[in-house]
Short mmCIF file of C-alpha atoms and ligand atoms in Angstrom, two decimals:
data_model
loop_
_atom_site.label_atom_id
_atom_site.label_comp_id
_atom_site.label_asym_id
_atom_site.label_seq_id
_atom_site.Cartn_x
_atom_site.Cartn_y
_atom_site.Cartn_z
CA MET A 3 -16.56 13.67 -12.07
CA LYS A 4 -16.90 9.95 -11.21
CA ILE A 5 -13.62 8.08 -10.73
CA LEU A 6 -13.45 4.33 -10.14
CA VAL A 7 -10.41 2.99 -8.24
CA ILE A 8 -9.52 -0.66 -8.79
CA ASN A 9 -7.13 -2.90 -6.84
CA CYS A 10 -6.91 -6.39 -8.37
CA GLY A 11 -5.40 -9.37 -6.57
CA SER A 12 -4.97 -12.78 -8.16
CA SER A 13 -8.52 -13.81 -7.19
CA SER A 14 -10.05 -10.54 -6.01
CA ILE A 15 -11.18 -7.08 -7.13
CA LYS A 16 -11.40 -4.28 -4.56
CA TYR A 17 -13.09 -1.11 -5.83
CA GLN A 18 -14.28 2.34 -4.80
CA LEU A 19 -16.31 4.80 -6.83
CA PHE A 20 -15.60 8.43 -5.96
CA GLU A 21 -17.22 11.74 -6.77
CA MET A 22 -14.21 13.97 -7.39
CA PRO A 23 -12.84 16.42 -6.45
CA GLU A 24 -15.24 16.23 -3.45
CA GLU A 25 -13.56 12.93 -2.39
CA LYS A 26 -17.01 11.46 -1.73
CA VAL A 27 -17.21 7.65 -1.77
CA ILE A 28 -20.41 6.69 -3.63
CA ALA A 29 -19.92 2.94 -3.63
CA LYS A 30 -17.28 0.40 -2.71
CA GLY A 31 -16.87 -3.32 -2.54
CA LEU A 32 -14.80 -6.46 -2.71
CA PHE A 33 -15.17 -9.38 -5.09
CA GLU A 34 -13.44 -12.43 -3.61
CA LYS A 35 -12.63 -15.95 -4.80
CA ILE A 36 -12.79 -15.07 -8.49
CA GLY A 37 -12.03 -18.19 -10.56
CA GLU A 38 -13.15 -20.51 -7.75
CA GLU A 39 -16.43 -22.42 -7.62
CA ILE A 40 -18.35 -19.61 -5.92
CA SER A 41 -17.26 -15.96 -5.88
CA PHE A 42 -18.52 -13.48 -3.30
CA LEU A 43 -19.26 -9.81 -3.83
CA HIS A 44 -19.77 -7.50 -0.84
CA HIS A 45 -21.02 -4.17 -2.16
CA LYS A 46 -21.78 -1.03 -0.14
CA SER A 47 -23.24 2.17 -1.50
CA ILE A 48 -25.30 5.17 -0.54
CA LYS A 49 -28.29 3.00 -1.60
CA GLY A 50 -27.43 0.26 0.96
CA ASP A 51 -25.41 -2.95 1.25
CA LEU A 52 -25.64 -5.91 -1.12
CA GLU A 53 -24.18 -9.45 -1.05
CA PHE A 54 -23.89 -11.72 -4.07
CA LYS A 55 -22.74 -15.30 -4.60
CA LYS A 56 -21.86 -15.90 -8.24
CA ASP A 57 -19.90 -18.18 -10.49
CA ILE A 58 -17.34 -15.70 -11.84
CA SER A 59 -14.57 -17.21 -13.93
CA ASP A 60 -12.19 -14.26 -14.42
CA HIS A 61 -11.51 -10.57 -13.74
CA GLU A 62 -13.30 -9.42 -16.90
CA GLU A 63 -16.48 -11.19 -15.82
CA GLY A 64 -16.05 -9.79 -12.29
CA MET A 65 -15.57 -6.22 -13.55
CA THR A 66 -18.59 -6.55 -15.88
CA PHE A 67 -20.74 -7.60 -12.91
CA ILE A 68 -19.46 -4.74 -10.71
CA ILE A 69 -20.22 -2.17 -13.42
CA LYS A 70 -23.68 -3.71 -13.87
CA ILE A 71 -24.40 -3.26 -10.15
CA LEU A 72 -23.05 0.32 -10.17
CA ALA A 73 -25.34 1.23 -13.08
CA ASP A 74 -28.35 -0.88 -11.98
CA LYS A 75 -31.65 1.03 -12.39
CA GLU A 76 -32.86 0.28 -8.84
CA LYS A 77 -29.83 -0.36 -6.69
CA GLY A 78 -27.17 1.42 -8.73
CA VAL A 79 -25.53 4.79 -8.08
CA ILE A 80 -24.92 5.96 -11.66
CA SER A 81 -27.39 6.29 -14.52
CA SER A 82 -24.98 5.06 -17.19
CA ILE A 83 -21.45 3.65 -17.35
CA LYS A 84 -20.56 6.71 -19.46
CA GLU A 85 -20.56 8.66 -16.18
CA ILE A 86 -17.31 6.96 -15.13
CA ALA A 87 -14.74 9.41 -16.50
CA GLY A 88 -11.62 7.69 -15.18
CA VAL A 89 -10.38 4.42 -13.73
CA GLY A 90 -7.33 4.41 -11.46
CA HIS A 91 -5.52 1.07 -11.12
CA ARG A 92 -3.17 0.12 -8.33
CA VAL A 93 -0.11 -1.49 -9.94
CA VAL A 94 2.49 -2.99 -7.64
CA HIS A 95 5.69 -2.81 -9.69
CA GLY A 96 6.66 0.05 -11.96
CA GLY A 97 10.40 -0.73 -11.93
CA GLU A 98 12.73 2.19 -12.62
CA GLU A 99 10.50 3.43 -15.44
CA PHE A 100 7.49 4.87 -13.63
CA THR A 101 8.12 7.68 -11.16
CA LYS A 102 4.49 8.86 -10.92
CA SER A 103 0.97 7.83 -11.89
CA VAL A 104 0.53 7.70 -15.68
CA LEU A 105 -2.12 7.48 -18.37
CA ILE A 106 -2.23 3.84 -19.47
CA THR A 107 -1.09 3.41 -23.07
CA GLU A 108 -0.06 0.25 -24.93
CA GLU A 109 3.55 1.17 -24.06
CA VAL A 110 2.69 1.35 -20.33
CA ILE A 111 1.00 -2.08 -20.53
CA LYS A 112 4.07 -3.51 -22.31
CA LYS A 113 6.44 -2.14 -19.65
CA THR A 114 4.20 -3.40 -16.81
CA GLU A 115 4.28 -6.82 -18.47
CA GLU A 116 8.08 -6.69 -18.52
CA TYR A 117 8.03 -6.14 -14.74
CA ILE A 118 6.05 -9.37 -14.16
CA ASP A 119 9.45 -10.96 -13.64
CA LEU A 120 9.98 -8.64 -10.63
CA ALA A 121 6.44 -8.99 -9.19
CA PRO A 122 5.13 -12.37 -10.36
CA LEU A 123 2.32 -12.47 -7.78
CA HIS A 124 0.99 -8.96 -8.29
CA ASN A 125 1.58 -7.41 -11.73
CA PRO A 126 -0.31 -10.18 -13.65
CA ALA A 127 -3.44 -9.57 -11.53
CA ASN A 128 -3.09 -5.78 -11.91
CA LEU A 129 -2.79 -6.22 -15.70
CA MET A 130 -5.90 -8.41 -15.81
CA GLY A 131 -7.82 -5.56 -14.15
CA ILE A 132 -6.42 -2.98 -16.60
CA LYS A 133 -7.27 -5.08 -19.67
CA ALA A 134 -10.79 -5.86 -18.41
CA SER A 135 -11.42 -2.21 -17.55
CA LYS A 136 -10.20 -0.96 -20.95
CA LYS A 137 -12.58 -3.37 -22.64
CA ILE A 138 -15.62 -2.64 -20.45
CA LEU A 139 -15.08 1.13 -20.07
CA PRO A 140 -13.35 2.13 -23.35
CA ARG A 141 -14.30 5.82 -23.01
CA ALA A 142 -12.85 6.23 -19.51
CA VAL A 143 -9.33 7.53 -18.94
CA GLN A 144 -7.29 4.63 -17.53
CA VAL A 145 -4.50 5.51 -15.08
CA ALA A 146 -1.87 3.35 -13.38
CA ALA A 147 -0.62 4.26 -9.86
CA PHE A 148 2.51 2.32 -8.94
CA ASP A 149 3.43 1.15 -5.43
CA THR A 150 7.08 1.70 -6.29
CA ALA A 151 6.75 5.23 -7.76
CA PHE A 152 7.05 7.27 -4.54
CA HIS A 153 10.41 5.64 -3.83
CA HIS A 154 12.05 6.72 -7.11
CA THR A 155 13.83 9.52 -5.22
CA ILE A 156 15.87 7.07 -3.09
CA PRO A 157 19.56 7.80 -3.77
CA ARG A 158 21.83 5.36 -5.55
CA GLU A 159 23.92 4.45 -2.50
CA VAL A 160 20.70 3.49 -0.72
CA TYR A 161 19.01 1.47 -3.46
CA LEU A 162 22.10 -0.50 -4.48
CA TYR A 163 22.90 -3.73 -2.65
CA ALA A 164 26.58 -4.50 -2.02
CA ILE A 165 26.60 -7.39 -4.48
CA PRO A 166 28.36 -7.42 -7.89
CA TYR A 167 27.25 -4.29 -9.77
CA GLN A 168 26.61 -6.27 -12.95
CA LEU A 169 23.60 -7.94 -11.24
CA TYR A 170 21.97 -4.53 -11.06
CA GLU A 171 22.75 -3.87 -14.72
CA LYS A 172 21.78 -7.33 -15.94
CA TYR A 173 18.73 -8.14 -13.78
CA GLY A 174 17.75 -4.81 -12.21
CA ILE A 175 18.50 -6.14 -8.70
CA ARG A 176 18.17 -3.12 -6.40
CA ARG A 177 15.87 -1.74 -3.71
CA TYR A 178 12.55 -0.62 -5.24
CA GLY A 179 10.34 -0.29 -2.16
CA PHE A 180 6.56 -0.77 -2.01
CA HIS A 181 3.45 0.66 -0.26
CA GLY A 182 4.52 3.97 -1.88
CA THR A 183 0.97 5.28 -2.32
CA SER A 184 0.27 4.77 1.41
CA HIS A 185 3.54 6.37 2.61
CA ARG A 186 2.94 9.29 0.26
CA TYR A 187 -0.68 9.71 1.38
CA VAL A 188 0.02 9.82 5.14
CA ALA A 189 3.10 12.05 4.77
CA ARG A 190 1.11 14.54 2.64
CA ARG A 191 -1.82 14.34 5.03
CA LEU A 192 0.39 15.35 7.97
CA VAL A 193 1.88 18.22 5.99
CA SER A 194 -1.66 19.43 5.38
CA ILE A 195 -2.82 18.88 9.01
CA LEU A 196 0.16 20.90 10.30
CA ASN A 197 -0.31 23.47 7.55
CA LYS A 198 3.39 23.41 6.65
CA ASN A 199 5.42 23.15 3.47
CA LYS A 200 6.54 19.60 2.73
CA GLU A 201 10.11 20.93 2.33
CA ASP A 202 10.09 21.88 6.03
CA LEU A 203 9.34 18.42 7.40
CA ASN A 204 11.26 15.18 7.83
CA ILE A 205 8.91 12.29 8.60
CA ILE A 206 9.17 8.57 9.31
CA THR A 207 6.08 6.74 8.04
CA CYS A 208 5.32 3.26 9.46
CA HIS A 209 2.84 1.25 7.38
CA LEU A 210 1.99 -1.70 9.64
CA GLY A 211 -0.63 -3.97 8.13
CA ASN A 212 -0.39 -7.60 7.14
CA GLY A 213 2.51 -6.36 5.01
CA CYS A 214 4.73 -3.84 6.83
CA SER A 215 7.18 -1.22 5.66
CA ILE A 216 8.76 1.96 6.97
CA THR A 217 9.95 4.96 4.96
CA ALA A 218 12.19 7.93 5.69
CA VAL A 219 10.60 10.97 4.00
CA LYS A 220 12.93 13.96 3.75
CA LYS A 221 11.39 17.23 2.58
CA GLY A 222 8.52 15.32 0.94
CA LYS A 223 10.73 12.75 -0.78
CA SER A 224 11.32 9.10 0.05
CA VAL A 225 15.04 8.68 0.83
CA ASP A 226 14.97 5.14 2.22
CA THR A 227 12.41 2.40 2.70
CA SER A 228 12.54 -1.04 4.29
CA MET A 229 11.04 -3.20 1.54
CA GLY A 230 13.61 -3.93 -1.12
CA PHE A 231 13.90 -5.85 -4.37
CA THR A 232 10.73 -7.60 -3.22
CA PRO A 233 8.28 -6.95 -0.34
CA LEU A 234 10.06 -9.64 1.72
CA GLU A 235 12.81 -7.39 3.07
CA GLY A 236 12.63 -5.15 6.12
CA LEU A 237 10.19 -5.27 9.04
CA VAL A 238 8.64 -8.42 10.52
CA MET A 239 5.21 -8.88 8.89
CA GLY A 240 2.13 -11.09 9.27
CA THR A 241 3.63 -14.07 7.43
CA ARG A 242 6.89 -12.63 5.99
CA SER A 243 10.18 -12.82 7.87
CA GLY A 244 11.54 -9.38 6.95
CA ASP A 245 15.33 -9.12 7.30
CA ILE A 246 17.21 -12.36 7.91
CA ASP A 247 20.79 -13.48 7.34
CA PRO A 248 20.77 -14.57 3.65
CA ALA A 249 23.03 -17.50 4.60
CA ILE A 250 20.03 -19.12 6.35
CA THR A 251 18.68 -19.89 2.86
CA PHE A 252 21.86 -21.73 1.71
CA TYR A 253 21.91 -23.61 5.00
CA LEU A 254 18.30 -24.74 4.49
CA ILE A 255 19.01 -25.69 0.84
CA ASP A 256 21.78 -27.96 2.18
CA LYS A 257 19.18 -29.43 4.55
CA GLY A 258 17.00 -30.35 1.56
CA TYR A 259 14.64 -27.37 1.14
CA SER A 260 13.64 -26.55 -2.45
CA THR A 261 13.43 -22.97 -3.79
CA LYS A 262 9.64 -23.16 -3.69
CA GLU A 263 9.65 -24.42 -0.09
CA LEU A 264 11.99 -21.60 0.93
CA ASN A 265 9.83 -19.06 -0.84
CA ASP A 266 6.74 -20.36 1.01
CA LEU A 267 8.63 -20.52 4.30
CA LEU A 268 9.82 -16.91 4.21
CA ASN A 269 6.76 -15.34 2.56
CA LYS A 270 3.87 -17.35 3.99
CA LYS A 271 4.98 -19.18 7.13
CA SER A 272 7.25 -16.70 8.91
CA GLY A 273 6.77 -13.33 10.62
CA LEU A 274 4.13 -13.14 13.38
CA LEU A 275 2.71 -16.50 12.29
CA GLY A 276 6.09 -18.23 12.24
CA VAL A 277 7.20 -17.08 15.70
CA SER A 278 3.82 -17.39 17.46
CA GLU A 279 2.79 -20.64 15.76
CA ILE A 280 -0.75 -19.33 16.31
CA SER A 281 -1.73 -16.66 13.78
CA ASN A 282 -0.55 -13.92 11.45
CA ASP A 283 -3.37 -11.72 12.71
CA MET A 284 -2.40 -9.18 15.36
CA ARG A 285 -5.89 -9.25 16.90
CA ASN A 286 -5.60 -13.00 17.62
CA LEU A 287 -2.09 -12.54 19.00
CA LEU A 288 -3.11 -9.73 21.34
CA GLN A 289 -5.93 -11.90 22.72
CA ALA A 290 -3.55 -14.87 23.12
CA LYS A 291 -0.97 -12.62 24.83
CA ASP A 292 -3.62 -11.39 27.27
CA ARG A 293 -4.46 -15.05 28.04
CA GLY A 294 -0.80 -15.51 28.95
CA ASP A 295 0.43 -17.21 25.76
CA LYS A 296 4.23 -16.73 25.79
CA LYS A 297 4.83 -17.32 22.08
CA ALA A 298 2.18 -14.76 21.11
CA LYS A 299 3.91 -12.18 23.33
CA LEU A 300 7.30 -13.15 21.92
CA ALA A 301 6.08 -12.74 18.31
CA ILE A 302 4.71 -9.25 19.08
CA ASP A 303 7.93 -8.31 20.89
CA VAL A 304 10.09 -9.48 17.95
CA PHE A 305 7.83 -7.38 15.69
CA CYS A 306 8.22 -4.28 17.91
CA TYR A 307 11.97 -4.69 18.31
CA HIS A 308 12.61 -4.73 14.56
CA LEU A 309 10.35 -1.72 14.15
CA LYS A 310 12.19 0.20 16.87
CA LYS A 311 15.55 -0.63 15.25
CA TYR A 312 14.37 0.73 11.89
CA ILE A 313 12.89 3.86 13.48
CA GLY A 314 16.24 4.55 15.16
CA SER A 315 18.19 3.99 11.96
CA TYR A 316 15.89 6.26 9.96
CA MET A 317 16.29 8.98 12.60
CA ALA A 318 20.00 8.74 11.86
CA VAL A 319 19.32 8.83 8.10
CA LEU A 320 17.16 11.97 8.42
CA GLY A 321 19.41 13.80 10.88
CA LYS A 322 16.45 15.80 12.18
CA THR A 323 13.10 13.98 12.57
CA ASP A 324 9.99 16.12 12.93
CA ALA A 325 7.36 13.40 13.06
CA ILE A 326 6.67 9.68 13.09
CA ILE A 327 3.40 8.40 11.61
CA PHE A 328 1.73 5.05 12.30
CA THR A 329 -0.75 3.74 9.73
CA ALA A 330 -2.55 0.60 8.36
CA GLY A 331 -4.34 -2.11 10.40
CA ILE A 332 -1.78 -2.50 13.19
CA GLY A 333 -0.38 1.05 13.09
CA GLU A 334 -3.85 2.57 13.38
CA ASN A 335 -5.25 0.22 16.02
CA VAL A 336 -2.64 -1.23 18.34
CA PRO A 337 -1.42 1.12 21.14
CA TYR A 338 0.81 -1.66 22.56
CA VAL A 339 2.90 -1.84 19.37
CA ARG A 340 3.24 1.94 19.15
CA ARG A 341 4.29 2.23 22.79
CA LYS A 342 6.68 -0.75 22.72
CA SER A 343 8.43 0.38 19.52
CA LEU A 344 8.99 3.92 20.89
CA GLU A 345 9.69 3.25 24.57
CA GLU A 346 12.84 4.58 26.23
CA MET A 347 13.52 6.97 23.37
CA GLU A 348 12.98 10.18 25.39
CA ASP A 349 16.65 11.10 24.94
CA LEU A 350 16.05 10.94 21.19
CA GLY A 351 13.17 13.42 21.57
CA ILE A 352 10.25 10.95 21.55
CA GLU A 353 7.73 11.23 24.40
CA ILE A 354 4.51 9.26 24.06
CA ASP A 355 1.33 10.43 25.81
CA GLU A 356 0.02 7.03 26.93
CA LYS A 357 -3.55 8.25 27.43
CA LYS A 358 -3.71 9.69 23.91
CA ASN A 359 -1.99 6.58 22.55
CA LYS A 360 -4.60 4.28 24.14
CA GLU A 361 -7.47 6.37 22.80
CA ALA A 362 -6.20 6.61 19.22
CA ARG A 363 -7.79 3.73 17.29
CA GLY A 364 -8.54 4.14 13.62
CA ILE A 365 -8.64 7.94 13.84
CA GLU A 366 -6.28 10.82 13.07
CA ALA A 367 -4.62 11.77 16.35
CA ARG A 368 -1.37 13.07 17.80
CA ILE A 369 -0.17 10.62 20.44
CA SER A 370 3.00 12.40 21.62
CA ARG A 371 3.20 14.82 24.53
CA GLU A 372 3.16 18.55 23.90
CA SER A 373 6.83 18.63 24.97
CA SER A 374 7.92 15.84 22.58
CA LYS A 375 10.46 17.13 20.06
CA VAL A 376 9.43 14.45 17.60
CA LYS A 377 5.66 14.54 17.07
CA VAL A 378 4.04 11.11 16.84
CA TRP A 379 0.81 10.72 14.87
CA VAL A 380 -1.71 8.05 13.95
CA ILE A 381 -3.08 8.70 10.46
CA PRO A 382 -5.40 6.16 8.80
CA THR A 383 -4.12 5.40 5.32
CA ASN A 384 -6.24 5.93 2.24
CA GLU A 385 -4.42 4.70 -0.85
CA GLU A 386 -7.67 4.79 -2.85
CA ILE A 387 -8.18 8.53 -2.42
CA ARG A 388 -4.57 9.19 -3.54
CA ILE A 389 -5.13 7.06 -6.67
CA ALA A 390 -8.50 8.77 -7.25
CA PHE A 391 -6.77 12.20 -7.12
CA ASP A 392 -4.02 11.19 -9.53
CA THR A 393 -6.64 9.78 -11.92
CA TYR A 394 -8.83 12.87 -11.56
CA GLU A 395 -5.90 15.17 -12.37
CA ILE A 396 -4.97 13.20 -15.48
CA ALA A 397 -8.63 12.95 -16.58
CA GLU A 398 -9.13 16.70 -16.03
CA GLY A 399 -5.98 17.47 -17.99
CA ARG A 400 -7.25 15.39 -20.87
CA CYS A 401 -10.70 17.03 -20.80
CA ALA A 402 -9.03 20.45 -20.81
CA ARG A 403 -6.84 19.47 -23.78
CA ASN A 404 -9.85 18.07 -25.66
CA ASN A 405 -11.77 21.30 -25.04
CA GLU A 406 -8.83 23.39 -26.27
CA HIS A 407 -8.67 21.23 -29.37
CA GLU A 408 -12.42 21.57 -29.94
CA ILE A 409 -12.28 25.35 -29.50
CA ALA A 410 -9.23 25.64 -31.77
CA SER A 411 -10.94 23.57 -34.47
CA GLY A 412 -14.24 25.39 -33.98
CA ALA A 413 -15.94 22.12 -33.07
CA SER A 414 -17.58 23.46 -29.93
CA GLN A 415 -19.22 26.47 -31.59
P1 AMP B 22 -4.15 -4.36 6.92
O1 AMP B 22 -3.24 -5.19 6.04
O2 AMP B 22 -3.85 -2.91 6.90
O3 AMP B 22 -5.62 -4.67 6.70
O4 AMP B 22 -3.84 -4.83 8.45
C1 AMP B 22 -4.05 -6.15 8.88
C2 AMP B 22 -3.46 -6.28 10.29
O5 AMP B 22 -4.02 -5.28 11.13
C3 AMP B 22 -3.82 -7.63 10.95
O6 AMP B 22 -2.71 -8.08 11.70
C4 AMP B 22 -4.95 -7.24 11.86
O7 AMP B 22 -5.03 -8.09 12.98
C5 AMP B 22 -4.54 -5.86 12.30
N1 AMP B 22 -5.71 -5.12 12.77
C6 AMP B 22 -6.70 -4.58 12.02
N2 AMP B 22 -7.63 -3.98 12.81
C7 AMP B 22 -7.21 -4.17 14.08
C8 AMP B 22 -7.73 -3.82 15.37
N3 AMP B 22 -8.88 -3.15 15.49
N4 AMP B 22 -7.02 -4.17 16.46
C9 AMP B 22 -5.86 -4.85 16.35
N5 AMP B 22 -5.31 -5.21 15.17
C10 AMP B 22 -5.99 -4.89 14.05
#
């Protein structure tokens, strides 16, 4: 069964076409700068790589072009668009409503629209992708996988902020958490690598990419996560500040900053970029640090310190920690960050094997010593495969129900 996974940003469409349940990637690509003068499509498939420059005005036009390439007679990988049985969409905010991936109905679209208020940068783009896909592939099962869903198990005393309760009731102000599909994927992957039951493991998952978040997973369930009402809270990120004293915002308002300027400051000009004044990209900062740039080193050290503080607090939350997982661009590739954030924690049961740590780049690997009580792993994330599985299961369920209906009504005989 062919399953297409779509991740729409405001001006981009990232996609992967899978053969399921084999988990085989048949084609993947990224359409960038949609709506701008020239849009770029980088497409890879078992038939080779392709690059296109096009004038694409919106997501519907972009999706139509992608489908055309996928089904192209010469360079395509499917003979007809009818082969695509399901489309899985990454949706950032599912509020309190969506606790797992769901079949997209008009009601689901309506609810996702209501959550635009909570995710103004992401949900509108995700909805554009859903609407385009429904139009272009009307026969395919459409499924939404929410970034927030995995965190629905976080207890009340953890998701509530200590602000007047009526703000939760009136505006839904609470911790939602994000990157749920990634935390869920790596936690499940470790359970399967170790061949254990998820109920037997407590894991801390560190998703360190341009956006960063950390989750305490107790017996397979998220019980706390660092991103909150929005993705701004928690760890230091590429351009986001993570946790700060909220009074800094009032102070800056008194100094003449507008709400928009503050929003830009904390979301786009802070984090690694803000402290280093060089770059939000860890690769650039590591090179600058090696050249002796003090601010680059400081930015990385601030990043590692906050991470270490969260790891320690989640060890307290879990009581017993069996494993820590590093994932995403930085987590998978930067031994310095992993070592720095876990150093001098031997008394807490964490012993890093520096040789293994240095060797583990972009691959699944255990980087703790044999004697380490807490096992430390690098596991590359794969949100797309998780979404493909959820979509496959829902599509299969629907096929099975349709068959039952056909048999019951005699239609298949
Ligand atoms: P992501 O959002 O998961 O794509 O991660 C982006 C972050 O990962 C950026 O800060 C990149 O510099 C960093 N990153 C990705 N690959 C590497 C690498 N090979 N070495 C160091 N940092 C990397």
